Coordinates of C-alpha atoms and ligand atoms in Angstrom, one line a residue:
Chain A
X1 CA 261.3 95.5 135.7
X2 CA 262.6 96.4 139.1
X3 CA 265.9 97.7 139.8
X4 CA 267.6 99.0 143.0
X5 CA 271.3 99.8 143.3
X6 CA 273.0 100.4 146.2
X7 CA 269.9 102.0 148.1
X8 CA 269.8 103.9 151.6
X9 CA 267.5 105.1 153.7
X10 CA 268.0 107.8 156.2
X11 CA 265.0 109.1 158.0
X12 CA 265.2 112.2 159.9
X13 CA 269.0 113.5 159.2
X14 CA 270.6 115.4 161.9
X15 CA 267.6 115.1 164.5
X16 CA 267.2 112.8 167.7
X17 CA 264.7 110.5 165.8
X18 CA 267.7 109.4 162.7
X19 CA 268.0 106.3 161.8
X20 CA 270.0 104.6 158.7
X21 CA 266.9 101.9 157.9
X22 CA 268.2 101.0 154.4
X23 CA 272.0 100.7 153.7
X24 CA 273.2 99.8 150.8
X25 CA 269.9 97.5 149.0
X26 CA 271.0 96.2 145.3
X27 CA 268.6 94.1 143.8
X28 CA 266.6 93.0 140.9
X29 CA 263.2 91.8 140.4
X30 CA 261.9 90.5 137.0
X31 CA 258.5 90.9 135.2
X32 CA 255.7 87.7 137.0
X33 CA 258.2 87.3 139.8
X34 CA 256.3 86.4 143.4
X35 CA 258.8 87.6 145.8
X36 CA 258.4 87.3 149.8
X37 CA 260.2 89.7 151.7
X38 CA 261.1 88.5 155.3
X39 CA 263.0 89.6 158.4
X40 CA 262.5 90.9 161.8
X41 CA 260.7 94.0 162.9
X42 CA 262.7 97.1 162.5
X43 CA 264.7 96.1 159.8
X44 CA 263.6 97.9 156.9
X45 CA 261.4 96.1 155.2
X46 CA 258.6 98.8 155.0
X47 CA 260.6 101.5 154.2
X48 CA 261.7 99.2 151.0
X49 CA 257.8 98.9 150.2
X50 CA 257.4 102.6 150.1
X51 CA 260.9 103.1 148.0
X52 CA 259.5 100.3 145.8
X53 CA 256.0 102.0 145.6
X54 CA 257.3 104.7 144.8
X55 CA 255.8 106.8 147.9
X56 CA 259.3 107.8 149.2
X57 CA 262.5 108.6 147.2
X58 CA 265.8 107.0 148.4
X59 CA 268.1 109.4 150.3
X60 CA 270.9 107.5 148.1
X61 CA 271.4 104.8 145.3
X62 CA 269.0 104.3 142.0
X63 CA 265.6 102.7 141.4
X64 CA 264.7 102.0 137.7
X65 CA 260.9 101.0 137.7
X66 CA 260.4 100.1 134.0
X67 CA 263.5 101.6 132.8
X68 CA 262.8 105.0 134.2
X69 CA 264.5 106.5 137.3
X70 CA 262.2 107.1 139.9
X71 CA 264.4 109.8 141.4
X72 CA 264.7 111.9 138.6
X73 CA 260.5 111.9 138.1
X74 CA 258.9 114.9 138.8
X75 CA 256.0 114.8 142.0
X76 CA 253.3 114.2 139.3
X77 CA 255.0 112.1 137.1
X78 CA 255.7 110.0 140.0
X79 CA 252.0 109.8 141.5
X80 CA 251.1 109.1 137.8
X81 CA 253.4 106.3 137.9
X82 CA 252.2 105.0 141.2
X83 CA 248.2 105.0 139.9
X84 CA 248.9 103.2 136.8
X85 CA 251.3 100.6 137.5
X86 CA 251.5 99.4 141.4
X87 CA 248.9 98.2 143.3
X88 CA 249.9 99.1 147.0
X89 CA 248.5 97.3 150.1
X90 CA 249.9 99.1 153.3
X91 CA 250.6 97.5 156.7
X92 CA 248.0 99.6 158.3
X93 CA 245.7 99.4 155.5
X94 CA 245.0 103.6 155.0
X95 CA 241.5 103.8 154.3
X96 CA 239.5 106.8 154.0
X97 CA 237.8 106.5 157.8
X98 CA 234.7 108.5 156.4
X99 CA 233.4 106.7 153.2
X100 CA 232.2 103.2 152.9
X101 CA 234.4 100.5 151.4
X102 CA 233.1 100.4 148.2
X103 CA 234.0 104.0 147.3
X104 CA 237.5 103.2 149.3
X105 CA 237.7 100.4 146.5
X106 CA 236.9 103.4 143.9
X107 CA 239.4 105.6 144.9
X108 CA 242.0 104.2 142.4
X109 CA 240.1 104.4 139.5
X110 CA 238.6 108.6 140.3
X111 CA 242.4 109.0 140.0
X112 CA 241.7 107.4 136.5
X113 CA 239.0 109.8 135.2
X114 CA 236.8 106.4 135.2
X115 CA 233.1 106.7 134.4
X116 CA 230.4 106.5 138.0
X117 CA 229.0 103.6 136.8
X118 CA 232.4 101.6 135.0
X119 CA 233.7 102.2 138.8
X120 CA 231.2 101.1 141.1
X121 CA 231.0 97.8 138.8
X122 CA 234.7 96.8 139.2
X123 CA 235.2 98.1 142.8
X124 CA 232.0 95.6 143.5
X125 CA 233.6 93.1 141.8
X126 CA 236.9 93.4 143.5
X127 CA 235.0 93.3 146.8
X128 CA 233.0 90.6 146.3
X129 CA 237.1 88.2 145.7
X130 CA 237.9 89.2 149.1
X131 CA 234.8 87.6 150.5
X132 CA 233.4 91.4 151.1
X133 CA 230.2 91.5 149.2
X134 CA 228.2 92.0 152.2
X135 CA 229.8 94.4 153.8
X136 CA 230.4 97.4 150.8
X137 CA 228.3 99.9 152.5
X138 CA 230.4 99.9 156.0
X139 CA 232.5 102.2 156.9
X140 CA 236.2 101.0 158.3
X141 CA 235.1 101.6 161.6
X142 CA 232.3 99.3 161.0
X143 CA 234.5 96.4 159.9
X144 CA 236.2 93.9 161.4
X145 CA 240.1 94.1 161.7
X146 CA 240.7 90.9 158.6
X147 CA 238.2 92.8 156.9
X148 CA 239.6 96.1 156.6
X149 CA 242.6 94.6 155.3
X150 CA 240.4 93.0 152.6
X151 CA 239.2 96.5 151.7
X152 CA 242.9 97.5 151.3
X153 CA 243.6 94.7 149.3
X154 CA 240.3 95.1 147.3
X155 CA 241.8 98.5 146.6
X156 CA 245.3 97.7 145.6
X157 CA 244.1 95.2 142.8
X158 CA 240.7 97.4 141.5
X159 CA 243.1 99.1 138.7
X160 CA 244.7 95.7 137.5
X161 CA 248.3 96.7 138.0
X162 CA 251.6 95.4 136.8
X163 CA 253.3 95.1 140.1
X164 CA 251.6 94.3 143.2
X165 CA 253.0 95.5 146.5
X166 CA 251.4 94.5 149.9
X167 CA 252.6 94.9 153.1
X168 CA 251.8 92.1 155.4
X169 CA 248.6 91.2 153.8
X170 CA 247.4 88.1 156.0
X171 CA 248.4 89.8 159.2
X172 CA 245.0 90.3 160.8
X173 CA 243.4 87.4 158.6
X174 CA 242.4 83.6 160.1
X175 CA 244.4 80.8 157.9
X176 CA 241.2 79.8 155.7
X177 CA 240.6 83.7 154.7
X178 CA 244.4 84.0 154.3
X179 CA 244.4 81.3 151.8
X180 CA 241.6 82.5 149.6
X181 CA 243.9 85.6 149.4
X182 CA 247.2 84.1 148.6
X183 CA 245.1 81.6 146.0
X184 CA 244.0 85.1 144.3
X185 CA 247.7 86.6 144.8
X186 CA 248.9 83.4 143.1
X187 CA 246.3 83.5 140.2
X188 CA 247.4 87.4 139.8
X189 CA 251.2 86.1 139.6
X190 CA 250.1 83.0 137.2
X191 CA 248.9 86.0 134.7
X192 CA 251.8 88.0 134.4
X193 CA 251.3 90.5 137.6
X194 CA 254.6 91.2 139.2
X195 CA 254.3 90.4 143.4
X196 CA 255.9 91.4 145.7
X197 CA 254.7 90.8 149.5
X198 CA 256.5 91.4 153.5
X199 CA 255.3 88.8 155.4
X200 CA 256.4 87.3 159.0
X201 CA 254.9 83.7 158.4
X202 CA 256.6 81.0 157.0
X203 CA 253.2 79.6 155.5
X204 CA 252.6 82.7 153.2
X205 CA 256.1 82.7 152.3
X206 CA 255.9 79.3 150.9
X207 CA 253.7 80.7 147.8
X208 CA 256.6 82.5 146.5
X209 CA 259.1 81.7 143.8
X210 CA 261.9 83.7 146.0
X211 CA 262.4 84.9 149.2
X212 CA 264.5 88.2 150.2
X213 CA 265.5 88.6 154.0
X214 CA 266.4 92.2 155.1
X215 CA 268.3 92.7 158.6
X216 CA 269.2 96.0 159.6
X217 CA 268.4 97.7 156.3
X218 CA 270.3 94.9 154.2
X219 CA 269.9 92.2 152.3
X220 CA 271.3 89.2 153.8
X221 CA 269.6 86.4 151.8
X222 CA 268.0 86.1 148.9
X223 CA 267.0 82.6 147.2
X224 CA 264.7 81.6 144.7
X225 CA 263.1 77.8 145.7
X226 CA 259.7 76.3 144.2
X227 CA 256.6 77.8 145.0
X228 CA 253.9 75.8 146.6
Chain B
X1 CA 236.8 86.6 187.4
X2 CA 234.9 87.0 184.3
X3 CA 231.0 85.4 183.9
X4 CA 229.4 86.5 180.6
X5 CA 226.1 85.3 180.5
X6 CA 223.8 84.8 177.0
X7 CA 225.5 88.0 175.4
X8 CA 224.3 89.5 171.8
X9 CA 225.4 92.4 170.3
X10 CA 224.2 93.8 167.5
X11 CA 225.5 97.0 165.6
X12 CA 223.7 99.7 164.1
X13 CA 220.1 98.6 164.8
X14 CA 217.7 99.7 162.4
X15 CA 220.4 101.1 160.0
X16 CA 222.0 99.5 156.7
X17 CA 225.0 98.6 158.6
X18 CA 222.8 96.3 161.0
X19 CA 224.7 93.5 162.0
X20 CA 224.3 91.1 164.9
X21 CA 227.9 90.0 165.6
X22 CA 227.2 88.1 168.9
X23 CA 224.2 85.9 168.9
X24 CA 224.4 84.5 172.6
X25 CA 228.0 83.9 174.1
X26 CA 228.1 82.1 177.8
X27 CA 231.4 82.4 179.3
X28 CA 233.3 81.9 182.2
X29 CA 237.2 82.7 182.7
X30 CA 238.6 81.9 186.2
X31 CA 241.9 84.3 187.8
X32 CA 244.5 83.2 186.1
X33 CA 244.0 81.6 183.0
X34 CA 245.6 81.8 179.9
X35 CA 242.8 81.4 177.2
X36 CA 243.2 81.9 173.2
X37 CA 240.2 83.0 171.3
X38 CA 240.2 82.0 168.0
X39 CA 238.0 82.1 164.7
X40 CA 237.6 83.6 160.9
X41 CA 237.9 87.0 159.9
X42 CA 234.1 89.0 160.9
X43 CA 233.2 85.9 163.5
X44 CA 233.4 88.6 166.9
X45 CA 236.1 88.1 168.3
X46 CA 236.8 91.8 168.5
X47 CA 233.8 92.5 169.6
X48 CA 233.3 90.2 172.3
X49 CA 237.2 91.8 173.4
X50 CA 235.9 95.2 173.4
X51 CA 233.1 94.2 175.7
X52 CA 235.5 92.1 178.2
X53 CA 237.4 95.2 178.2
X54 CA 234.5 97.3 178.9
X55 CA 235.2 99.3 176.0
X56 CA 231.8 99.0 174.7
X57 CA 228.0 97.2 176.4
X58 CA 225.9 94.2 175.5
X59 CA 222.8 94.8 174.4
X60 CA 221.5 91.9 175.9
X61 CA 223.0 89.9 178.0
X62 CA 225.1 89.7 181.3
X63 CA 228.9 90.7 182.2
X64 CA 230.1 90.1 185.6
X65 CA 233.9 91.1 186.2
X66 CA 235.2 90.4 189.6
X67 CA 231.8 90.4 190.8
X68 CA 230.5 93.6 190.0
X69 CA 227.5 93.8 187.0
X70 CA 229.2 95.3 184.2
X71 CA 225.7 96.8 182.1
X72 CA 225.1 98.4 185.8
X73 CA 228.1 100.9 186.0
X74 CA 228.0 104.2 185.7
X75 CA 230.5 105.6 182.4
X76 CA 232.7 107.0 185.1
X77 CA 232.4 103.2 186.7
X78 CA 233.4 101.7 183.6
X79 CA 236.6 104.4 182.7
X80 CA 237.9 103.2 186.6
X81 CA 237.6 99.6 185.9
X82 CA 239.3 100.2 182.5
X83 CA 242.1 102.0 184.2
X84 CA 242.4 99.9 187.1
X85 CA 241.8 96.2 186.4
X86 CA 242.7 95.7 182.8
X87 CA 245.4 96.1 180.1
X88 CA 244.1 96.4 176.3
X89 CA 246.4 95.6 173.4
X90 CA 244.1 96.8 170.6
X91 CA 243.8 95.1 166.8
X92 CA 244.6 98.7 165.4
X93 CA 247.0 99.8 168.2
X94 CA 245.0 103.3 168.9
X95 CA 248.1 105.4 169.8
X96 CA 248.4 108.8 169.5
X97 CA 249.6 110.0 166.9
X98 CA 250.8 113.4 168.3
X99 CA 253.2 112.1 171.4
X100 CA 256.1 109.6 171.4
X101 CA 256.6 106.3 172.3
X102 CA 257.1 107.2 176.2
X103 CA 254.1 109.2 176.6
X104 CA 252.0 107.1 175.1
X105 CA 252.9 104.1 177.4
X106 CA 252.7 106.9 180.5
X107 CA 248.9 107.2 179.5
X108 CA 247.5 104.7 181.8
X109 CA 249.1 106.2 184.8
X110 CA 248.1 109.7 183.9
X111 CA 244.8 108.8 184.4
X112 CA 245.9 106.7 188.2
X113 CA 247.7 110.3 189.1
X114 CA 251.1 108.8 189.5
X115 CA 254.1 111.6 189.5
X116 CA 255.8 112.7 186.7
X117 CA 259.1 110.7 187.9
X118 CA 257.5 107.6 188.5
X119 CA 255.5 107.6 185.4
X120 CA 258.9 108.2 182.9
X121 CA 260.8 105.4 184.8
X122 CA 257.6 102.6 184.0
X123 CA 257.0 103.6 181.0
X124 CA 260.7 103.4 180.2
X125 CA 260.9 100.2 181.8
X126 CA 257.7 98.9 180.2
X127 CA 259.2 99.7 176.8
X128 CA 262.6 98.6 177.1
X129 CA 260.6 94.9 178.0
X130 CA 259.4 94.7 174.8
X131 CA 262.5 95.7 173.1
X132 CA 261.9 99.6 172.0
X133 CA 265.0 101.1 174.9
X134 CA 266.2 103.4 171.5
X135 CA 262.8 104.0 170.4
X136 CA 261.4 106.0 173.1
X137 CA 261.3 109.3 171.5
X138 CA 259.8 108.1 168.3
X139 CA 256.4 109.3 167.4
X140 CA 254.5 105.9 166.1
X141 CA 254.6 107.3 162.4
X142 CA 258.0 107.0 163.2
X143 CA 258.7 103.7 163.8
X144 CA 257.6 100.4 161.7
X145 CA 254.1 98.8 162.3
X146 CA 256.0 95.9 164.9
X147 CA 257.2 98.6 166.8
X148 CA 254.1 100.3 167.2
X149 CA 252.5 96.9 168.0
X150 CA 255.1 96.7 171.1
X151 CA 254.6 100.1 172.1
X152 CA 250.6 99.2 172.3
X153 CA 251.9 96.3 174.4
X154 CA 254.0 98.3 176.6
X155 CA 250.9 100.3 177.4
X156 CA 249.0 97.8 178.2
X157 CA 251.4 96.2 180.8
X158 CA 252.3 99.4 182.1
X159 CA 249.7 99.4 184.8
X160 CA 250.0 95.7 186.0
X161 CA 246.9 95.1 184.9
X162 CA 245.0 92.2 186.6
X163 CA 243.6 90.9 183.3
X164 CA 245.3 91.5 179.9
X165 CA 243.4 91.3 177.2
X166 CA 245.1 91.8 173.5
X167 CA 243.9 91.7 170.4
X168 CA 245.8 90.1 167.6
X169 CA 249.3 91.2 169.7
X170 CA 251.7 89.7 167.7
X171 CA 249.5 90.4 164.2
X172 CA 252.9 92.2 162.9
X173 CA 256.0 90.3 164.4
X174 CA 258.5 88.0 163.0
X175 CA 258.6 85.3 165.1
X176 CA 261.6 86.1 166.6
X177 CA 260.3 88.7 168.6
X178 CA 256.6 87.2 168.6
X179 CA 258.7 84.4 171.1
X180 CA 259.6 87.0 173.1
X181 CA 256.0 89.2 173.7
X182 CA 254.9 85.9 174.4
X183 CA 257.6 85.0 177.1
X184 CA 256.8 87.9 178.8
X185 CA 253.3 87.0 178.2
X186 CA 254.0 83.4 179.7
X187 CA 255.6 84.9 182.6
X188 CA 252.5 87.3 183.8
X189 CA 250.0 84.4 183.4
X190 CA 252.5 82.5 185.2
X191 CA 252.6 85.2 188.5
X192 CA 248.6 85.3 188.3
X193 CA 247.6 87.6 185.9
X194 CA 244.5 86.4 183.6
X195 CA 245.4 86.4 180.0
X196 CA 243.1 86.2 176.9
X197 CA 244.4 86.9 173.9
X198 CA 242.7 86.8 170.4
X199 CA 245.2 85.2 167.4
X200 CA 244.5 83.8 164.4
X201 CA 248.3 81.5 164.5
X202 CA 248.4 78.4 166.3
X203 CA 252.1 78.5 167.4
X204 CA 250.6 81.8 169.4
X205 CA 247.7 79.2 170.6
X206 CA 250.2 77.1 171.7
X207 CA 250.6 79.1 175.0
X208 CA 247.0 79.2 176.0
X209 CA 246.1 76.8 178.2
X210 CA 242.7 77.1 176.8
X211 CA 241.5 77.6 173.4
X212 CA 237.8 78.8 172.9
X213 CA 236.7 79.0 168.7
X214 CA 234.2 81.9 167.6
X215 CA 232.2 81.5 164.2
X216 CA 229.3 83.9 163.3
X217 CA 228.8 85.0 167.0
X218 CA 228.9 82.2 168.9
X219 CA 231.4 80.1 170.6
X220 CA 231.7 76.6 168.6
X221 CA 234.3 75.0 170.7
X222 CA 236.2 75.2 173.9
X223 CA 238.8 73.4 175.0
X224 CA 241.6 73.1 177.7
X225 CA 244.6 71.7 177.0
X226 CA 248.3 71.7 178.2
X227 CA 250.1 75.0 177.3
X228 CA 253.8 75.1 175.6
Ligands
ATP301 N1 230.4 99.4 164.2 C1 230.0 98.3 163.4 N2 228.8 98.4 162.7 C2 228.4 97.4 162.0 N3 229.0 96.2 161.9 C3 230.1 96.0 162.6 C4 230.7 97.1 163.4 N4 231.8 96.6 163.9 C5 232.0 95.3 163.5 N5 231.0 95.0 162.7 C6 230.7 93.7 162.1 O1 230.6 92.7 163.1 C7 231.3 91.5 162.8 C8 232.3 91.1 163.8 O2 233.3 92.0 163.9 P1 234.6 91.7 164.7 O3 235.5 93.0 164.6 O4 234.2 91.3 166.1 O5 235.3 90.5 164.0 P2 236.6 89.7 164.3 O6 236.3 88.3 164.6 O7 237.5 90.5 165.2 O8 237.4 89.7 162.9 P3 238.9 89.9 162.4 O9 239.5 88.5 162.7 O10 238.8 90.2 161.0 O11 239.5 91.0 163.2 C9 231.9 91.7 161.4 O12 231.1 91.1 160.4 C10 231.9 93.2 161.2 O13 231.6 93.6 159.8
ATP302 N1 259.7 108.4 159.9 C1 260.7 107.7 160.6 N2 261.6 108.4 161.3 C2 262.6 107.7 162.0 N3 262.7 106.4 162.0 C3 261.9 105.7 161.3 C4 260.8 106.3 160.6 N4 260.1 105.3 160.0 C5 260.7 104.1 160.3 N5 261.7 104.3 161.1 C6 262.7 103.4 161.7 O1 263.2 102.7 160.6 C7 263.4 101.3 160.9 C8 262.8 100.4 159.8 O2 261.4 100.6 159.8 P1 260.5 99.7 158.8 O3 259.1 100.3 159.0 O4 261.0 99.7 157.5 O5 260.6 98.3 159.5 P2 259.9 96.9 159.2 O6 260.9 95.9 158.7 O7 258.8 97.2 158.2 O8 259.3 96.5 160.6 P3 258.0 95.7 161.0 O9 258.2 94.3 160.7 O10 257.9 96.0 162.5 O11 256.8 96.3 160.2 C9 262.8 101.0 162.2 O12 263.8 100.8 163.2 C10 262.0 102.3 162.5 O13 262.1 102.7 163.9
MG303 MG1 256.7 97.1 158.4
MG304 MG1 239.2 91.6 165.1

């Protein structure tokens, strides 16, 4: 499903601010996998979420995303890609500052061309899994911290997608909030969805069938064990 | 140091997004203690931060830092105590998105009037504690949400704060480098400075040498213990 071959990442070339923060990624991730993604700060895993969600191109290498190549896709073709197939929970969450979390939750299905009224059902639904069913009127800035990142969350999984990509997800949540997550994550996983999550805790790693480690922009292990 | 006496606050009174996140907190913190605050996701714990750091006022309820009546300052009162007394390590980080790394940690002693020269060499020297010597010219978009979280650090350490207070500080490091913000942590408490930090990992909690628990607004438990 997911291919990467001999990937690198240079951000600003030939400026003060370069830095190499992939160099040289091959690997492959099959359809229902639950992969973890670990490894100290600064060393590229981030920057693999955005090649893998397709939000950045590589400066080098390939990435087949369902047999197509990402770098080859056109802008549109590529945001198209993006809105129908990954779900994309950031490390800083992105949400829209000015509109409430329940049309944060929408935003993934306007993209769609979905109907008012088919929207605002499944964005409350996908709200009220992440514990959120009180709070759809607030705006981010009237949220708690854990629960912003639920809104993100909320948003990534409103358009049911094929691959699930989520940037330290459990970072600003308390264990028993975190668990209810990773029990949904794991549910998603059980039916088919594709996972793929950067976390720094052992604890959330354990749900996964197989655990990357990236040091300076490299994969330096990768091994798949039984998931809890 | 700190007294805070019966303390509610409730958000947006008379609106939709009415919420009363703390329904009557009593707390004392003596000079240099090292206390954890913990609790679930939306129990207040931000909120009772922001009003220790005198980011934000009661609305009922006393606030006495280092004797002086905190809902009795003037806005000009508050910004000096800000500046002067305390260190903030936000949730979100709050940097600037504009200026780099350097500047942003020189912000604090803007505001004090300290000379170009001598603000460059802290800052610098702040940074390079917490790792980020090659990252000074960065922008935050720039450099990977850790990063950021260390440069938010930097910041707040920059002025020597007498009380830290951080939010969630090591939220998005591995634990490699968590060990270390927490050293250097260890190491302030340990030459007097009053730490309280909010975390929702107990190896952080480990370090406090108190650990008080927040649910729905209040404080539920509170106990001292040996630190690591
Ligand atoms: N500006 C606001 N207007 C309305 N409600 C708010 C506002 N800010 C926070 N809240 C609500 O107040 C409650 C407490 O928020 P707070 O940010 O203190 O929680 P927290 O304990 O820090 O949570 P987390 O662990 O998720 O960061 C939450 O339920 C939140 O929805
Ligand atoms: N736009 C950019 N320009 C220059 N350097 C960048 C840029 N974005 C990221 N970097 C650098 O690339 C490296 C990898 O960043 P990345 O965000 O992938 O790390 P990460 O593994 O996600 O770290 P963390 O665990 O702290 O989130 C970092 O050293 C960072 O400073
Ligand atoms: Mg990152
Ligand atoms: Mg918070």
């Amino acid at each position: 499903l997911i291919e990467l071959r001999d990937v690198h990442k240079i951000y600003g070339q030939g400026t003060e601010a370069e830095v190499h923060a992939l160099r040289g990624i091959t690997v492959a991730i099959t359809r229902g996998e639950f992969v973890a993604i670990m490894g100290t700060s600064g060393s590229g895993k981030s920057t693999l979420m955005n090649l893998l969600g397709c939000l950045d191109r590589p400066t080098s290498g390939s990435y087949h995303l369902a047999g197509r190549e990402i770098a080859r896709m056109s802008k549109g073709e590529l945001a198209e890609t993006r809105n129908e197939v990954l779900g994309f929970v950031f490390q800083n969450f992105n949400l829209l500052s000015r509109t409430s979390a329940l049309e944060n939750v929408e935003l993934p299905l306007i993209y769609r061309g979905e109907k008012s009224k088919v929207r605002k059902a499944r964005a409350k639904e996908s709200l009220e899994r992440v514990g959120l069913g009180q709070r759809m009127g607030h705006t981010p800035n009237q949220l708690s911290g854990g629960q912003q990142q639920r809104v993100a969350i909320a948003r990534a999984l409103v358009g049911k997608p094929e691959v699930l990509l989520a940037d330290e997800p459990t970072g600003n949540l308390d264990s028993r909030t975190s668990t209810e997550v990773m029990a949904l994550f794991q549910e998603l996983g059980e039916s088919g969805i594709t996972v793929v999550l950067v976390t720094h805790e052992p604890d959330i790693a354990e749900y996964a069938s197989r655990v990357l480690v990236v040091k300076d922009g490299v994969v330096v292990s990768d091994e798949r064990k039984t998931p809890k």
